[in-house]
PDB file of N, CA and C in Angstrom:
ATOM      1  N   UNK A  27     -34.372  31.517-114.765  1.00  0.00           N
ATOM      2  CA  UNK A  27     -34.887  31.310-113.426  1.00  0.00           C
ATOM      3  C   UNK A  27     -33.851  31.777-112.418  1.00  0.00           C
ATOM      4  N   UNK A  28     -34.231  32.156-111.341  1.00  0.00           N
ATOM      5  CA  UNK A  28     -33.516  32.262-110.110  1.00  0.00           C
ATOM      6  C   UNK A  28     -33.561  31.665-109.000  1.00  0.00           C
ATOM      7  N   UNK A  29     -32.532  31.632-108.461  1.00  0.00           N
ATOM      8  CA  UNK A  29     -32.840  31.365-107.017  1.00  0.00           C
ATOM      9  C   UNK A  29     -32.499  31.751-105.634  1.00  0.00           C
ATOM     10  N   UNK A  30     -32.403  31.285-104.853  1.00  0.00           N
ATOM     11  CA  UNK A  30     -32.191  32.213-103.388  1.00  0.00           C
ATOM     12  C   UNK A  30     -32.542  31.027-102.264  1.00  0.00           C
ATOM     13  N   UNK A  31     -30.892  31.342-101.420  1.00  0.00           N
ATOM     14  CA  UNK A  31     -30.524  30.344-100.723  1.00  0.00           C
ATOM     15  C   UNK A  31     -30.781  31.041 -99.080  1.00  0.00           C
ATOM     16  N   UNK A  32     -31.795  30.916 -98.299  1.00  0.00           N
ATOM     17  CA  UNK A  32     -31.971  31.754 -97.071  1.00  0.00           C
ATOM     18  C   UNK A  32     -31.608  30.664 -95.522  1.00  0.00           C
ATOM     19  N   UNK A  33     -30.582  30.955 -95.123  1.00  0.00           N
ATOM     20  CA  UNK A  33     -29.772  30.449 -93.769  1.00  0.00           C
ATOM     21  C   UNK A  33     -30.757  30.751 -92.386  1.00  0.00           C
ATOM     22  N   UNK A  34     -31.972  30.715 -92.068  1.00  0.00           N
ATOM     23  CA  UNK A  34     -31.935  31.160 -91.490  1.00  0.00           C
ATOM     24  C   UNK A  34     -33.438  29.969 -90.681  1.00  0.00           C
ATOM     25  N   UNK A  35     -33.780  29.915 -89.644  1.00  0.00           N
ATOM     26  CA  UNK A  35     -34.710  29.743 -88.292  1.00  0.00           C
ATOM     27  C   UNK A  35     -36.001  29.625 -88.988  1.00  0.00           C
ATOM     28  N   UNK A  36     -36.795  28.482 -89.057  1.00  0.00           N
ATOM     29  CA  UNK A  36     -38.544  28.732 -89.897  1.00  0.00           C
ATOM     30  C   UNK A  36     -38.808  29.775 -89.455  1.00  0.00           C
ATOM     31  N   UNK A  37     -39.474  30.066 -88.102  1.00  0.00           N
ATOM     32  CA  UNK A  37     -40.454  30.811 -87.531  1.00  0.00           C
ATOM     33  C   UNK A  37     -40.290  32.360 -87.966  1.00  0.00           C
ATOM     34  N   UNK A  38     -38.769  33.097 -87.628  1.00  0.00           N
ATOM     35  CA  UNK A  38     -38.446  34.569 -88.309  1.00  0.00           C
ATOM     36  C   UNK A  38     -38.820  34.341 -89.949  1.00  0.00           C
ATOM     37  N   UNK A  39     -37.912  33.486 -90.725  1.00  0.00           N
ATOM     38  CA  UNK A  39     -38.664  33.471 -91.963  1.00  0.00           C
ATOM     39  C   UNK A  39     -39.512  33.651 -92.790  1.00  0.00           C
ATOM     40  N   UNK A  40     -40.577  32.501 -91.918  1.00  0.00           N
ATOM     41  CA  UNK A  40     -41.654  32.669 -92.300  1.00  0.00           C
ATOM     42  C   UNK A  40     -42.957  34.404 -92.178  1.00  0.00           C
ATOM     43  N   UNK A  41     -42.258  34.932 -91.116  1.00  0.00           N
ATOM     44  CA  UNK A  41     -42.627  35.830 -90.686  1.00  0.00           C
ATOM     45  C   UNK A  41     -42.286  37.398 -91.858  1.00  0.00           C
ATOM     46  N   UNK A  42     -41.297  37.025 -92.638  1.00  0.00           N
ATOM     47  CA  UNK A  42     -40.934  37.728 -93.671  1.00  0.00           C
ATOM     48  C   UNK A  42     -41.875  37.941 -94.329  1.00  0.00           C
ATOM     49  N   UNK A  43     -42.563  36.656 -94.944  1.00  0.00           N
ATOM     50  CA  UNK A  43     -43.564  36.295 -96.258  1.00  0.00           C
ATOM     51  C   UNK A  43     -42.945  36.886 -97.077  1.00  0.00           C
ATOM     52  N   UNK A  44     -41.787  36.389 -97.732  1.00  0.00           N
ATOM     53  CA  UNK A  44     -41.303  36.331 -99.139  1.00  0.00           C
ATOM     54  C   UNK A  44     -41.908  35.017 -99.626  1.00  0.00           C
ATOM     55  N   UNK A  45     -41.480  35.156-101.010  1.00  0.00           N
ATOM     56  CA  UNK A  45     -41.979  33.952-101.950  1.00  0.00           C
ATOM     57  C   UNK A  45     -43.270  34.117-102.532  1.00  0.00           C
ATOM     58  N   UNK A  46     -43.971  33.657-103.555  1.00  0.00           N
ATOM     59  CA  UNK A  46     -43.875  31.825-103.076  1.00  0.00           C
ATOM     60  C   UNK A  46     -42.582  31.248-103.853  1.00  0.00           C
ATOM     61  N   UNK A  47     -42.501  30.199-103.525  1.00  0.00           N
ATOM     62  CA  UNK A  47     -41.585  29.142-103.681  1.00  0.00           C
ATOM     63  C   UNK A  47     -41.959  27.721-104.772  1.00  0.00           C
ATOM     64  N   UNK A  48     -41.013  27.241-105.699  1.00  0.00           N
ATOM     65  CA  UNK A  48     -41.655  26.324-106.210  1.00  0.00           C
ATOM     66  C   UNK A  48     -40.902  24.887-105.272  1.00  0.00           C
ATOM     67  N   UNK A  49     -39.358  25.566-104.700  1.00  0.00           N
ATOM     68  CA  UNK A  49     -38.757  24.291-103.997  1.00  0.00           C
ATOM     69  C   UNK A  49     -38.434  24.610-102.786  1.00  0.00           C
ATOM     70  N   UNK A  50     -38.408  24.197-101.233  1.00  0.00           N
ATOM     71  CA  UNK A  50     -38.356  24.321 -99.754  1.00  0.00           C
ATOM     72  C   UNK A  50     -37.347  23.083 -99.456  1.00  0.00           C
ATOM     73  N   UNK A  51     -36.331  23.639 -99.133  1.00  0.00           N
ATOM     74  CA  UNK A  51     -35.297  22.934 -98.528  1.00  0.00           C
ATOM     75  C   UNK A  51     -35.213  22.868 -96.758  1.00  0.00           C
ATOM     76  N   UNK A  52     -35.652  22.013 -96.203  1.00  0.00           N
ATOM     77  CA  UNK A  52     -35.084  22.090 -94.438  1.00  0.00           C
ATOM     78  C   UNK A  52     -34.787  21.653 -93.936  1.00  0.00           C
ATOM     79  N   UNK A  53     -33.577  21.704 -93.183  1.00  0.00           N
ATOM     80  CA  UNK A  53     -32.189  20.824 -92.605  1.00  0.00           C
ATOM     81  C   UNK A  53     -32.443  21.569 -91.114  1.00  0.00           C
ATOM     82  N   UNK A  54     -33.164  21.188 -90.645  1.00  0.00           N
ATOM     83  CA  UNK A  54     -33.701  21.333 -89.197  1.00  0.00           C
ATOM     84  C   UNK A  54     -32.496  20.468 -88.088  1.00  0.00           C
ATOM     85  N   UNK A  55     -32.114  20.952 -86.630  1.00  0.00           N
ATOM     86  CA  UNK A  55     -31.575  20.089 -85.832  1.00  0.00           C
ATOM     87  C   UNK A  55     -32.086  18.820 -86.209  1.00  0.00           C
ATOM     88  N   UNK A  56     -31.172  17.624 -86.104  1.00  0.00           N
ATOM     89  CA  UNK A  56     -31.939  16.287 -86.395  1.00  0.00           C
ATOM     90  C   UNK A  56     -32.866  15.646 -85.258  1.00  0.00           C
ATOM     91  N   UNK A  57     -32.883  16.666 -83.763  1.00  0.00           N
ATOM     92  CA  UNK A  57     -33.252  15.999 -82.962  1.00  0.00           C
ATOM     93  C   UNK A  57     -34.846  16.776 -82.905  1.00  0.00           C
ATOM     94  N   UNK A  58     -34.853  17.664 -83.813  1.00  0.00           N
ATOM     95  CA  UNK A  58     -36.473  18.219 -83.902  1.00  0.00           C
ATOM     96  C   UNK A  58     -37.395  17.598 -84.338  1.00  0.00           C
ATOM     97  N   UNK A  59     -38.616  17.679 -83.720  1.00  0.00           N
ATOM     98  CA  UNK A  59     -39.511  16.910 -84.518  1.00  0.00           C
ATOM     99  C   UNK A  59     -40.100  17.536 -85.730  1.00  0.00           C
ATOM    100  N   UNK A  60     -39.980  16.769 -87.075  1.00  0.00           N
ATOM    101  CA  UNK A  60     -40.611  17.317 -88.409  1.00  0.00           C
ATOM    102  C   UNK A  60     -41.916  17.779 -88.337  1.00  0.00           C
ATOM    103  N   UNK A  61     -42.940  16.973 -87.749  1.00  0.00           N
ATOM    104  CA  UNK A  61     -44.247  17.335 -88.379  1.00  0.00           C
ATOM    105  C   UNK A  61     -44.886  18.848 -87.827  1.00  0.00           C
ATOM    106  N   UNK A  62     -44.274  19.696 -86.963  1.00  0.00           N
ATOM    107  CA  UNK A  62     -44.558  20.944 -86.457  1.00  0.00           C
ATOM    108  C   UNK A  62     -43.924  21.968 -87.332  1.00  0.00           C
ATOM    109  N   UNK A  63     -42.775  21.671 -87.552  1.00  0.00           N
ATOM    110  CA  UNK A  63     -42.322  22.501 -89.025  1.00  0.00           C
ATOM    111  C   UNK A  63     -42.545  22.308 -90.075  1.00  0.00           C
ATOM    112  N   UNK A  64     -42.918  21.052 -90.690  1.00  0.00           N
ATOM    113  CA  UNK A  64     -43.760  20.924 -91.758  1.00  0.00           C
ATOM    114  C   UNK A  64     -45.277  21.712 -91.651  1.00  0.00           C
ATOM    115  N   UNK A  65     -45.815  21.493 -90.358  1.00  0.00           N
ATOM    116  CA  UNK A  65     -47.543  22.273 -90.740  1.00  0.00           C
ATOM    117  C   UNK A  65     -46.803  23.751 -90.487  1.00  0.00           C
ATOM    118  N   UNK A  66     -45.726  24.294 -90.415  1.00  0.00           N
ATOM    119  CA  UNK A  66     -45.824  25.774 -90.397  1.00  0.00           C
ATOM    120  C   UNK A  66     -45.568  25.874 -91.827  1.00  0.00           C
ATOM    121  N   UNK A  67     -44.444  25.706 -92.697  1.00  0.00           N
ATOM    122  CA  UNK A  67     -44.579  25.710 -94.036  1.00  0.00           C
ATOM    123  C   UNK A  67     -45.817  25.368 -94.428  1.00  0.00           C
ATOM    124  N   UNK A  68     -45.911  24.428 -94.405  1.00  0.00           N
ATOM    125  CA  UNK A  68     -47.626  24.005 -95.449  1.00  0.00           C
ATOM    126  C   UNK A  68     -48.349  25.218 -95.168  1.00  0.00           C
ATOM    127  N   UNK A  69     -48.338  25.586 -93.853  1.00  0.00           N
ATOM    128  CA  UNK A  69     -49.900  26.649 -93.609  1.00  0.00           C
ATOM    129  C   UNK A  69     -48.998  28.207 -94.062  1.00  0.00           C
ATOM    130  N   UNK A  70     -48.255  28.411 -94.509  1.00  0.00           N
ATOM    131  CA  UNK A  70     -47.372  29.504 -94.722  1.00  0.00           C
ATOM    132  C   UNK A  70     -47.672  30.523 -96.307  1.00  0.00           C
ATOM    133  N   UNK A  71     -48.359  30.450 -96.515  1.00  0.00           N
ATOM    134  CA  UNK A  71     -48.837  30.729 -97.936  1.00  0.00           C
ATOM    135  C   UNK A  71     -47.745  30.731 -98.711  1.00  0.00           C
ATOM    136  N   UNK A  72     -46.716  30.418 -98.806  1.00  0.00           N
ATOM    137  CA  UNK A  72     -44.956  30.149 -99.353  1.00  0.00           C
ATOM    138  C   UNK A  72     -45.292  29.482-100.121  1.00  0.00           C
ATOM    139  N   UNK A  73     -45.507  28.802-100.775  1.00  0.00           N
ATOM    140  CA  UNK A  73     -45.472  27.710-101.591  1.00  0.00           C
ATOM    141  C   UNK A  73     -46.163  27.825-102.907  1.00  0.00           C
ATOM    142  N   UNK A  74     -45.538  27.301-103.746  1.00  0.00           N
ATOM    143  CA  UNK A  74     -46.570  27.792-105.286  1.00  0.00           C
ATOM    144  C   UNK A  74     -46.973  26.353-105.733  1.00  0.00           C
ATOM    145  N   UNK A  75     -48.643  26.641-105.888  1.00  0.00           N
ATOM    146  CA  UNK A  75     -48.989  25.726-106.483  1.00  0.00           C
ATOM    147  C   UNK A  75     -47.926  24.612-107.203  1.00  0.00           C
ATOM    148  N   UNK A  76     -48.079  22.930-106.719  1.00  0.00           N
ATOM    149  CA  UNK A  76     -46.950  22.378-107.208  1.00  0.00           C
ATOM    150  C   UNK A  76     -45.606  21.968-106.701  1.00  0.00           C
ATOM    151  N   UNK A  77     -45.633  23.154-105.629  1.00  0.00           N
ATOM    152  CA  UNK A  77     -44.204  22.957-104.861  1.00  0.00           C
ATOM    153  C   UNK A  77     -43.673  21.775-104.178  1.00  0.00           C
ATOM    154  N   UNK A  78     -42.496  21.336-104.079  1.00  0.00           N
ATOM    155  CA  UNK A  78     -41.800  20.491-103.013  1.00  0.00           C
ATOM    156  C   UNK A  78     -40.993  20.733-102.129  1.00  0.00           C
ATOM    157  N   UNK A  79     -41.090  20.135-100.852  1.00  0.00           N
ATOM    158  CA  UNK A  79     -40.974  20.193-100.009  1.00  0.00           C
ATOM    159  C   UNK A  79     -40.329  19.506 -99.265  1.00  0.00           C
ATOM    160  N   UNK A  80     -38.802  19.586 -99.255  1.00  0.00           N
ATOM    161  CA  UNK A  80     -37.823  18.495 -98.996  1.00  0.00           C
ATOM    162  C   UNK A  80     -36.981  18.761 -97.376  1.00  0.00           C
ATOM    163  N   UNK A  81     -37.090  17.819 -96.652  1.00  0.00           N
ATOM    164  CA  UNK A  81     -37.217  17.751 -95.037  1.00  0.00           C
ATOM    165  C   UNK A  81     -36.076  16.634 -94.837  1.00  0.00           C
ATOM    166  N   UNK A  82     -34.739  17.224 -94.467  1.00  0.00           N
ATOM    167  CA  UNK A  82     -33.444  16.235 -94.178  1.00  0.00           C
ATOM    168  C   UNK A  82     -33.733  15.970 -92.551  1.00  0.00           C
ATOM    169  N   UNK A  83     -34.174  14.441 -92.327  1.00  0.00           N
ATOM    170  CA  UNK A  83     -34.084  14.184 -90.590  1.00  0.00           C
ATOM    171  C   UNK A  83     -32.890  12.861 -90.547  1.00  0.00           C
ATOM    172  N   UNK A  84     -32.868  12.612 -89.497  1.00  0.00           N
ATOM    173  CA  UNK A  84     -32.118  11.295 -88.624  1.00  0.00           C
ATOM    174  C   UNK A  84     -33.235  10.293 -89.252  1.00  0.00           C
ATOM    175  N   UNK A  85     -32.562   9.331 -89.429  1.00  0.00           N
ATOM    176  CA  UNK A  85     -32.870   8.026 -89.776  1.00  0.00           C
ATOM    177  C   UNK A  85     -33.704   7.154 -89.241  1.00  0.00           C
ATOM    178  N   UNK A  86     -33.922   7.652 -87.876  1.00  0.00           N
ATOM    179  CA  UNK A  86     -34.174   7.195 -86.405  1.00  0.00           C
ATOM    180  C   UNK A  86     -36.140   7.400 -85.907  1.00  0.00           C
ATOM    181  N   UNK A  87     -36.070   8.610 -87.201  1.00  0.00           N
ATOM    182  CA  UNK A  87     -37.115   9.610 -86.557  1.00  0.00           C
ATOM    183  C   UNK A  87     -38.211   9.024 -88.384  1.00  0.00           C
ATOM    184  N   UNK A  88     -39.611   8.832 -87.970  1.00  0.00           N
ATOM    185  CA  UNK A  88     -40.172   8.947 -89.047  1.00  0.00           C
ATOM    186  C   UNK A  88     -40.339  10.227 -90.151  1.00  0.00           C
ATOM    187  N   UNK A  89     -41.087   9.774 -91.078  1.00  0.00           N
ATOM    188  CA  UNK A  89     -41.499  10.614 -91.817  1.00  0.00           C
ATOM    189  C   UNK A  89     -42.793  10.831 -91.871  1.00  0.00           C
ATOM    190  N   UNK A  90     -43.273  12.100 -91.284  1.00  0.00           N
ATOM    191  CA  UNK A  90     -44.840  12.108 -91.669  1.00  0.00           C
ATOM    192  C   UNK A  90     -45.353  11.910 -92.624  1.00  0.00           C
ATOM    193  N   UNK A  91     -46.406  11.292 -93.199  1.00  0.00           N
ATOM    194  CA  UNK A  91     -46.855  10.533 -94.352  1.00  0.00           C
ATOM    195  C   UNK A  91     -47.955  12.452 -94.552  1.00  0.00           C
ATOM    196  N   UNK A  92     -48.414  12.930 -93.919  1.00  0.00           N
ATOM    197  CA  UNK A  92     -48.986  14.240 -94.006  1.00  0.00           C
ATOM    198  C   UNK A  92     -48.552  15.262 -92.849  1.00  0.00           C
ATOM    199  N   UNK A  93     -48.551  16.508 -93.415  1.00  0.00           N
ATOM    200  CA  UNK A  93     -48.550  17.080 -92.464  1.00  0.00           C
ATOM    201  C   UNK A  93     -49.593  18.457 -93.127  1.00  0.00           C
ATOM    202  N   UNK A  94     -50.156  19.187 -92.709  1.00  0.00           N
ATOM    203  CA  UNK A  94     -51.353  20.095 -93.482  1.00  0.00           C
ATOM    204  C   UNK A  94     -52.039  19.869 -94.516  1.00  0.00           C
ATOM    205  N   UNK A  95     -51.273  20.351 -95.539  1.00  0.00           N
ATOM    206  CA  UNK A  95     -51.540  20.339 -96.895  1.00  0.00           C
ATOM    207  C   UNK A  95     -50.700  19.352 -97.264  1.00  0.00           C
ATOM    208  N   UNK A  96     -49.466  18.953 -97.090  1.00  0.00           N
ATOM    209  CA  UNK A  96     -48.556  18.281 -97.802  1.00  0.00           C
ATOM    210  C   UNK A  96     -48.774  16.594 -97.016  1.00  0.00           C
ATOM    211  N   UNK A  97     -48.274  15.804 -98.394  1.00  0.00           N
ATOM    212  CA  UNK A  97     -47.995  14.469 -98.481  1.00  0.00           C
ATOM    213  C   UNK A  97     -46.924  14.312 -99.059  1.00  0.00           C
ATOM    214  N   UNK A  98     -46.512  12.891 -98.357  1.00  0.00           N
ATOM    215  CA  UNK A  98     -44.883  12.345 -98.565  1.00  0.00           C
ATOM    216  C   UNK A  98     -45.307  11.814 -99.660  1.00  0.00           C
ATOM    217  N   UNK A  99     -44.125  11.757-101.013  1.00  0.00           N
ATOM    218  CA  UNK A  99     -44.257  10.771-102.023  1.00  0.00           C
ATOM    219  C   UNK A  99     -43.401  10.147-102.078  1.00  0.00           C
ATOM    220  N   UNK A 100     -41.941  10.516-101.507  1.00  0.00           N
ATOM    221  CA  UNK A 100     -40.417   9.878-101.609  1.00  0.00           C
ATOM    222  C   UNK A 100     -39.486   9.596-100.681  1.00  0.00           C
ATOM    223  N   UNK A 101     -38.827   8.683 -99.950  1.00  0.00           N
ATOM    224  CA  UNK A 101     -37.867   9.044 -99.287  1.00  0.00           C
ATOM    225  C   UNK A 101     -36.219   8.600 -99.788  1.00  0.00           C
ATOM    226  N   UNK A 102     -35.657   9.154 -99.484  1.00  0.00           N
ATOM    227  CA  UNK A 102     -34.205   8.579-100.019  1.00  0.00           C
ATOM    228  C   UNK A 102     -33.229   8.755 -98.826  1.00  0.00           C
ATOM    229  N   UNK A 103     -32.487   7.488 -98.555  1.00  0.00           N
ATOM    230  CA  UNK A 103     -31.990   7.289 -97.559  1.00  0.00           C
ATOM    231  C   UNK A 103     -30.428   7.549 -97.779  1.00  0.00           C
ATOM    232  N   UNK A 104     -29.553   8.015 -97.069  1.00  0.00           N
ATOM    233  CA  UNK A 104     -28.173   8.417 -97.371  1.00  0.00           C
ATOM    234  C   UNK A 104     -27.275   7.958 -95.865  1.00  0.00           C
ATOM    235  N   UNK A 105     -27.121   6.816 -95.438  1.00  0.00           N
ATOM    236  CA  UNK A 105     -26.472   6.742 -94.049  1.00  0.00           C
ATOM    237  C   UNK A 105     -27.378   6.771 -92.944  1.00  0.00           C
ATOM    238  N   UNK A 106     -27.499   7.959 -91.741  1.00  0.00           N
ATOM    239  CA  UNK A 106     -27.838   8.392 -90.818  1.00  0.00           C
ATOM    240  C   UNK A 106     -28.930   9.239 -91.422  1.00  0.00           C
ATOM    241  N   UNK A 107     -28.933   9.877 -92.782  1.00  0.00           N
ATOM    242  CA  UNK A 107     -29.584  10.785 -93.282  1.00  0.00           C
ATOM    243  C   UNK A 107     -31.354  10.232 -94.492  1.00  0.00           C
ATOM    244  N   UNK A 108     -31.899  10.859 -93.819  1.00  0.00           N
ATOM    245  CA  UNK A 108     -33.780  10.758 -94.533  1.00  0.00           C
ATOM    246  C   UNK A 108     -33.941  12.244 -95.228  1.00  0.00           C
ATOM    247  N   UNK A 109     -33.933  12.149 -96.705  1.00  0.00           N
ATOM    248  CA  UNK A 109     -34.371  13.275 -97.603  1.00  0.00           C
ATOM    249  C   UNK A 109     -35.583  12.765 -97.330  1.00  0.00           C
ATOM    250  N   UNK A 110     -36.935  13.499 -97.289  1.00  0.00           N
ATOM    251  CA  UNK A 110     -38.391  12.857 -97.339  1.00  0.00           C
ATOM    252  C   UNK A 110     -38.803  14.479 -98.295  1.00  0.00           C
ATOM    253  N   UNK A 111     -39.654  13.790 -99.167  1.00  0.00           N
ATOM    254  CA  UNK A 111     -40.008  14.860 -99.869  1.00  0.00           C
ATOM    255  C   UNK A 111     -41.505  14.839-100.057  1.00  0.00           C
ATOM    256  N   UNK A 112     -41.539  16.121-100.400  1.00  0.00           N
ATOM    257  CA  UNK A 112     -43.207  16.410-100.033  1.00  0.00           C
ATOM    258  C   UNK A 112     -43.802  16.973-101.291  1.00  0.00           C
ATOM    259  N   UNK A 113     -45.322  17.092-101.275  1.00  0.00           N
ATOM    260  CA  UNK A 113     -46.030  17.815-102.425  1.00  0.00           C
ATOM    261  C   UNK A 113     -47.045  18.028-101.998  1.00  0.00           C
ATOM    262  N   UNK A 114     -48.017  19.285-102.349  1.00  0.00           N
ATOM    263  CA  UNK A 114     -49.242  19.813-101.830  1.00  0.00           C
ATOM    264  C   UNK A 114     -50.172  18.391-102.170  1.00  0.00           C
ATOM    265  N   UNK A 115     -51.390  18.530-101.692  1.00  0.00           N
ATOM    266  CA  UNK A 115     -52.179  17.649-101.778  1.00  0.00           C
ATOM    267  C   UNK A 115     -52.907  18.139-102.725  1.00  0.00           C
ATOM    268  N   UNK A 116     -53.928  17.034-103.118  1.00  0.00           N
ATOM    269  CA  UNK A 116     -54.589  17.579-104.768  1.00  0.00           C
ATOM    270  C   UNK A 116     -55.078  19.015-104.612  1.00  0.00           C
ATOM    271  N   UNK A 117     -55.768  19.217-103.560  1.00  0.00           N
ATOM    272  CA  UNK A 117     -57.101  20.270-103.517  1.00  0.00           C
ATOM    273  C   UNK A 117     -55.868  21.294-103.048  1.00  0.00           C
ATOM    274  N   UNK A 118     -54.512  21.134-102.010  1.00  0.00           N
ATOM    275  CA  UNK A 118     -53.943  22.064-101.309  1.00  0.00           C
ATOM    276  C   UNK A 118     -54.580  22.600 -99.981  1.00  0.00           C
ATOM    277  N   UNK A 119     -55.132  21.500 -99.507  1.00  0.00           N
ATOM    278  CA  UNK A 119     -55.929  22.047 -98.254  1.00  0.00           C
ATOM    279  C   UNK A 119     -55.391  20.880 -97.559  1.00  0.00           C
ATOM    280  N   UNK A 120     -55.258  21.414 -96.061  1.00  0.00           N
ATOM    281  CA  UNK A 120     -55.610  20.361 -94.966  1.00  0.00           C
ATOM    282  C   UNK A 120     -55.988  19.041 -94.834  1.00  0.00           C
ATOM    283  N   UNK A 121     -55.058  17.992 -94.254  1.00  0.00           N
ATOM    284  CA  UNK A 121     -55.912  16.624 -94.581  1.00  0.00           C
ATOM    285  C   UNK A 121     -57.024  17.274 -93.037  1.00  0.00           C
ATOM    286  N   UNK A 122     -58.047  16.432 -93.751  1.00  0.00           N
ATOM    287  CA  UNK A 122     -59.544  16.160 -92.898  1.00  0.00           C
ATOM    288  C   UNK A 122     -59.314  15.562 -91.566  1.00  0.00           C
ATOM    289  N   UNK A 123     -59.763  15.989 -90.417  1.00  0.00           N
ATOM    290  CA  UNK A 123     -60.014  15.642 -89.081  1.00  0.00           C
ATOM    291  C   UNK A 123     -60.288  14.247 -89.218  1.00  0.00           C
ATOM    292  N   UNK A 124     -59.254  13.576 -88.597  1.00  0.00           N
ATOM    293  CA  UNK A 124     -59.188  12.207 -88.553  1.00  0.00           C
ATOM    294  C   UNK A 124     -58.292  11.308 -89.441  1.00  0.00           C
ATOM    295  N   UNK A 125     -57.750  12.350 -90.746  1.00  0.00           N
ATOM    296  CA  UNK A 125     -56.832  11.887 -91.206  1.00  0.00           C
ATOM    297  C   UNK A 125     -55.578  11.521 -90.560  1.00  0.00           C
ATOM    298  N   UNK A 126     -54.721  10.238 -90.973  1.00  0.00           N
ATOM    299  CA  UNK A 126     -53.425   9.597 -90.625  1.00  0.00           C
ATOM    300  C   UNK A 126     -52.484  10.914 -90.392  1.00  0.00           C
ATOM    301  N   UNK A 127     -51.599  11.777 -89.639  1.00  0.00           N
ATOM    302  CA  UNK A 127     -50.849  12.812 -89.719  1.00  0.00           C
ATOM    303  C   UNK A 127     -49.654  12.167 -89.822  1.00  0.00           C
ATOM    304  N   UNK A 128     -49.287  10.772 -89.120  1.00  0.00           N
ATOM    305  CA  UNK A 128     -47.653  10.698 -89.032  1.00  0.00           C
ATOM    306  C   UNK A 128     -48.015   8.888 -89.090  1.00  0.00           C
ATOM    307  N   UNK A 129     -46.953   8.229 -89.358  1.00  0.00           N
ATOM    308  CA  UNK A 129     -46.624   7.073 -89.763  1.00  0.00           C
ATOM    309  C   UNK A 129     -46.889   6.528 -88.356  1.00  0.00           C
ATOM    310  N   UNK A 130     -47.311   4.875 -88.183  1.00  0.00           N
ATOM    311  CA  UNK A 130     -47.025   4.414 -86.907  1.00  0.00           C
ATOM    312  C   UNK A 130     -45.864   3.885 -86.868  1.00  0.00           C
TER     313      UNK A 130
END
C-alpha cells in the first residue's frame, strides 16, 4: 500500500480530484467551523467506499453528528484537542432534509 501526505487548503485540493481515498486527515484552523468542510469532502467524490474521515477541532467547538454523507462514530479527546471521526453513511448519500446536521 501507499500513501501520500498533501499540506495543503480543502478548497484548491479538492479542486485537483486526486484520489479516492480510503483515509482523510483535517487539521483545519481550530477556530473554523467543521461542518462546511466536512460537506465539501463528503460531496467531493474523494472518498472510497468505506473511508474515514478524521477532523482535529478545539474542544470548545462540537462535533457534527452528520455532515452530507458522513456520520460521527468516535471521538477521542487529547487536552484542548477533539479527533472526531467519520464514516460514509450506509447508502453514501446525503442525510434527508430534516435530518439532525450538528449536535445541540
Amino acid at each position: 500500500e501507499r500513501a501520500e501526505v498533501v499540506l495543503s487548503k480543502v478548497e484548491p485540493f479538492l479542486k485537483k480530484r486526486s484520489g479516492p481515498y480510503d483515509i482523510v486527515f483535517l487539521d483545519p484552523p481550530y477556530a473554523m467551523e467543521m461542518l462546511p468542510v466536512l460537506r465539501l469532502v463528503s460531496g467531493s467524490g474523494l472518498l472510497k467506499q468505506g473511508a474515514i474521515v478524521i477532523a482535529e477541532h478545539f474542544k470548545k467547538q462540537a462535533s457534527p453528528e452528520t455532515a452530507g454523507a458522513l456520520a460521527l462514530f468516535r471521538e477521542a479527546k487529547y487536552g484542548d484537542t477533539v479527533l472526531a471521526f467519520y464514516a460514509m453513511n450506509s447508502r453514501g448519500q446525503e442525510q434527508e432534509a430534516g435530518g439532525q446536521e450538528e449536535r445541540p
